[in-house]
Coordinates of C-alpha atoms in Angstrom, one line a residue:
M1 CA 0.0 0.0 0.0
P2 CA 1.3 3.5 -0.9
A3 CA 2.7 5.3 2.2
S4 CA 0.4 8.3 1.3
L5 CA -2.6 6.1 2.1
T6 CA -1.4 4.7 5.4
P7 CA -2.9 7.5 7.5
L8 CA -6.3 6.7 6.0
I9 CA -6.3 3.1 7.2
P10 CA -7.9 3.7 10.7
L11 CA -10.6 5.8 9.1
L12 CA -11.3 3.4 6.3
S13 CA -11.3 0.5 8.8
F14 CA -13.8 2.4 10.9
L15 CA -16.1 3.0 8.0
L16 CA -15.8 -0.7 6.9
A17 CA -16.7 -1.9 10.4
L18 CA -19.8 0.3 10.4
L19 CA -20.9 -1.1 7.1
I20 CA -20.4 -4.7 8.3
L21 CA -22.3 -3.8 11.5
F22 CA -25.1 -2.3 9.5
F23 CA -25.4 -5.5 7.4
L24 CA -25.3 -7.7 10.5
A25 CA -28.0 -5.6 12.3
R26 CA -30.3 -6.1 9.3
Q27 CA -29.6 -9.8 9.3
I28 CA -30.3 -10.1 13.0
S29 CA -33.6 -8.2 12.6
F30 CA -34.7 -10.4 9.6
R31 CA -33.7 -13.7 11.3
L32 CA -35.4 -12.8 14.6
Q33 CA -38.6 -11.8 12.8
E34 CA -38.5 -15.0 10.8
L35 CA -37.9 -17.2 13.9
T36 CA -40.6 -15.4 15.9
Y37 CA -43.1 -15.8 13.1
L38 CA -42.2 -19.5 12.7
L39 CA -42.8 -20.1 16.4
T40 CA -46.0 -18.0 16.8
G41 CA -47.5 -17.4 13.4
S42 CA -48.3 -13.8 14.5
E43 CA -46.9 -10.6 12.9
A44 CA -47.9 -8.7 16.0
M45 CA -45.8 -11.1 18.2
M46 CA -43.0 -10.8 15.6
T47 CA -43.0 -7.0 16.0
L48 CA -43.3 -7.2 19.8
A49 CA -40.3 -9.5 20.1
L50 CA -38.1 -7.3 18.1
Y51 CA -39.3 -4.2 20.1
L52 CA -38.7 -5.8 23.5
L53 CA -35.3 -7.2 22.6
F54 CA -34.0 -3.8 21.4
L55 CA -35.9 -1.5 23.8
P56 CA -32.8 -0.2 25.7
G57 CA -31.1 0.5 22.4
I58 CA -34.2 2.2 21.0
I59 CA -34.3 4.5 24.0
V60 CA -30.6 5.4 23.5
H61 CA -31.3 6.0 19.8
E62 CA -34.3 8.3 20.2
G63 CA -32.8 10.0 23.3
A64 CA -29.7 10.8 21.3
H65 CA -31.8 12.6 18.7
W66 CA -33.6 14.5 21.4
L67 CA -30.5 15.6 23.3
M68 CA -28.6 16.6 20.1
A69 CA -31.6 18.7 18.9
R70 CA -31.8 20.5 22.3
A71 CA -28.1 21.0 22.3
L72 CA -28.3 22.7 18.9
G73 CA -31.2 24.9 20.0
L74 CA -33.8 23.1 18.0
K75 CA -37.3 22.3 19.3
A76 CA -37.8 18.6 20.1
G77 CA -41.3 17.5 20.6
K78 CA -43.1 14.2 20.4
F79 CA -41.0 11.4 21.7
R80 CA -42.3 8.0 20.7
V81 CA -40.7 4.7 21.8
W82 CA -43.2 2.2 20.4
P83 CA -43.3 0.1 17.3
K84 CA -45.2 1.3 14.3
R85 CA -45.4 -0.4 10.9
R86 CA -44.7 1.7 7.9
G87 CA -45.4 -0.3 4.8
N88 CA -42.9 -3.2 4.8
A89 CA -40.8 -1.5 7.5
I90 CA -41.2 -1.3 11.2
G91 CA -40.4 2.0 13.0
M92 CA -39.4 1.4 16.6
G93 CA -39.5 5.0 17.7
S94 CA -39.4 8.6 16.6
V95 CA -38.8 12.1 17.8
S96 CA -40.3 15.2 16.3
V97 CA -37.5 17.7 15.7
Q98 CA -37.6 21.2 14.2
R99 CA -35.7 21.6 11.0
G100 CA -32.4 23.6 11.3
G101 CA -30.6 23.3 8.0
V102 CA -28.3 20.8 6.5
W103 CA -25.6 20.9 9.2
K104 CA -27.8 20.8 12.2
D105 CA -30.2 18.2 10.7
S106 CA -27.2 16.0 9.8
L107 CA -25.9 16.2 13.4
V108 CA -29.3 15.3 14.7
G109 CA -29.5 12.4 12.3
L110 CA -26.0 11.2 13.2
A111 CA -26.6 11.6 17.0
P112 CA -27.6 7.9 17.6
L113 CA -24.5 6.7 15.7
L114 CA -22.2 9.1 17.7
A115 CA -23.7 8.1 21.0
G116 CA -23.8 4.4 20.1
T117 CA -20.2 4.1 19.0
T118 CA -19.1 6.0 22.1
L119 CA -21.0 3.5 24.3
V120 CA -19.7 0.5 22.3
A121 CA -16.2 1.7 22.7
F122 CA -16.6 2.2 26.4
I123 CA -18.2 -1.2 27.0
G124 CA -15.8 -3.0 24.6
H125 CA -12.7 -1.6 26.3
Q126 CA -13.7 -1.0 29.9
V127 CA -15.7 -4.2 30.4
F128 CA -14.5 -6.7 27.8
A129 CA -10.9 -5.5 27.1
A130 CA -11.6 -5.8 23.4
T131 CA -8.0 -5.1 22.5
D132 CA -7.0 -8.5 24.0
V133 CA -9.3 -10.3 21.6
T134 CA -8.6 -8.2 18.5
G135 CA -4.9 -8.0 19.2
A136 CA -4.5 -11.8 19.4
W137 CA -6.4 -12.2 16.1
A138 CA -4.4 -9.4 14.4
Q139 CA -1.3 -11.5 15.2
G140 CA -2.9 -14.5 13.7
D141 CA -3.4 -16.3 17.0
W142 CA -7.1 -17.3 16.6
L143 CA -7.0 -19.7 19.5
A144 CA -5.8 -17.1 21.9
G145 CA -8.4 -14.7 20.6
L146 CA -11.2 -17.2 21.2
H147 CA -9.9 -17.8 24.8
A148 CA -9.8 -14.0 25.4
L149 CA -13.4 -13.7 24.0
A150 CA -14.6 -16.6 26.3
R151 CA -12.9 -15.0 29.3
A152 CA -14.5 -11.6 28.5
L153 CA -17.9 -13.1 28.3
R154 CA -17.4 -15.2 31.5
R155 CA -16.6 -12.1 33.7
P156 CA -19.1 -11.0 36.4
D157 CA -22.2 -9.6 34.7
G158 CA -20.6 -10.5 31.3
A159 CA -24.0 -11.7 29.8
L160 CA -25.7 -8.4 30.9
W161 CA -22.9 -6.3 29.4
A162 CA -22.9 -8.4 26.2
Y163 CA -26.6 -7.7 25.9
A164 CA -26.1 -4.0 26.4
L165 CA -23.4 -4.0 23.8
F166 CA -25.6 -6.0 21.4
V167 CA -28.7 -3.8 21.7
V168 CA -26.8 -0.5 21.5
A169 CA -24.7 -1.5 18.5
N170 CA -27.7 -2.8 16.6
A171 CA -30.0 0.1 17.3
M172 CA -27.5 2.9 16.7
M173 CA -27.6 2.8 12.9
P174 CA -29.3 5.8 11.2
S175 CA -32.8 5.1 9.9
A176 CA -33.9 6.1 6.4
S177 CA -35.2 9.4 7.8
D178 CA -32.0 10.0 9.8
R179 CA -29.9 9.5 6.6
E180 CA -32.0 11.9 4.5
P181 CA -30.1 15.2 5.4
L182 CA -26.8 13.4 5.1
R183 CA -27.1 13.2 1.4
S184 CA -26.9 16.9 1.0
L185 CA -24.0 17.1 3.5
L186 CA -22.0 14.4 1.7
L187 CA -22.6 16.2 -1.6
Y188 CA -21.5 19.5 -0.3
S189 CA -18.5 17.9 1.4
A190 CA -17.5 16.1 -1.8
L191 CA -17.8 19.3 -3.9
A192 CA -15.7 21.2 -1.3
G193 CA -13.1 18.5 -1.4
I194 CA -12.9 18.6 -5.2
V195 CA -12.5 22.4 -5.2
Y196 CA -9.8 22.1 -2.6
L197 CA -7.9 19.6 -4.7
V198 CA -8.4 21.5 -8.0
L199 CA -7.0 24.7 -6.4
G200 CA -4.0 22.7 -5.1
L201 CA -4.4 23.8 -1.5
P202 CA -2.2 22.1 1.1
A203 CA -3.3 18.8 2.5
T204 CA -1.5 19.4 5.8
P205 CA -4.8 20.2 7.8
F206 CA -6.3 16.9 6.7
A207 CA -3.1 14.9 7.4
A208 CA -3.0 16.5 10.9
A209 CA -6.7 15.7 11.5
L210 CA -6.1 12.1 10.5
A211 CA -3.0 11.8 12.7
W212 CA -4.9 13.3 15.6
S213 CA -7.9 10.9 15.3
A214 CA -5.9 7.7 14.5
P215 CA -5.5 6.6 18.2
F216 CA -9.2 7.1 18.9
L217 CA -10.2 5.3 15.7
R218 CA -8.0 2.3 16.5
Q219 CA -9.6 2.0 19.9
M220 CA -13.0 2.3 18.3
N221 CA -12.2 -0.2 15.6
S222 CA -11.2 -2.8 18.3
A223 CA -14.5 -2.4 20.0
L224 CA -16.4 -2.5 16.8
L225 CA -14.6 -5.7 15.7
F226 CA -15.5 -7.3 19.1
T227 CA -19.1 -6.3 18.4
I228 CA -19.0 -7.7 14.9
L229 CA -17.8 -11.1 16.3
L230 CA -20.6 -11.0 18.8
D231 CA -23.2 -10.2 16.1
G232 CA -21.7 -12.9 13.9
V233 CA -22.3 -15.6 16.6
I234 CA -25.9 -14.3 17.1
V235 CA -26.6 -14.4 13.3
A236 CA -25.3 -17.9 13.1
S237 CA -27.4 -19.0 16.1
L238 CA -30.6 -17.5 14.8
S239 CA -30.0 -18.9 11.3
L240 CA -29.6 -22.4 12.9
L241 CA -32.8 -22.0 14.9
V242 CA -34.7 -20.9 11.8
L243 CA -33.4 -24.0 10.0
I244 CA -34.5 -26.2 12.9
F245 CA -38.0 -24.8 13.2
A246 CA -38.7 -24.2 9.5
P247 CA -41.5 -26.4 8.1
R248 CA -40.2 -29.4 6.1
G249 CA -41.4 -29.8 2.6
G250 CA -43.3 -32.9 1.4

């Protein structure tokens, strides 16, 4: 890899980890709904099971919207933490927030992700010592990594903290409405970057920002990788249960 791209590795790894988590969160939601429907035959029970499982994460998600809106001086009104079906999708909660322009709306939309990644990093490192697991695997010692993961989950209240990590990580992703203002922000940012490059302005500020954020991103990436492993185990378990309870043909 060119040396000029090396400073980008922590940032690119962070974005890749978020994409993987987004995919796994959707898979968990689909598999859980499928399993609940197989067991109960009820769409209402399917929605209720999803809601009850992720309720703490839903509260964090909507609470982050509300707090960010208030911090930015925007009016935040109706706070709903209850499932509501919207076509083929299920909305687990919502907050009515006054519009404040592209930048403020984008920050409000990103608030659950910012709060969620902070909590994931805290739980991953302070409770589970995520770097022990990811460090062992980074060195190719998969067995040591698995032992470290097992030790982390066996610690006092390990199951409770694992549940907290699971629900926060899988409820923090921006919804379709959260992502709406981000399109304009990304477009403006891309145009500004192109103009900056065309004018040949110095890249020193960006390099300094990447160097400053690298230690934080590495810590975050370890916690996200730990969460990805946890989600992967849950997806595999749910998929196995779906296969077991699925009706047999013939």
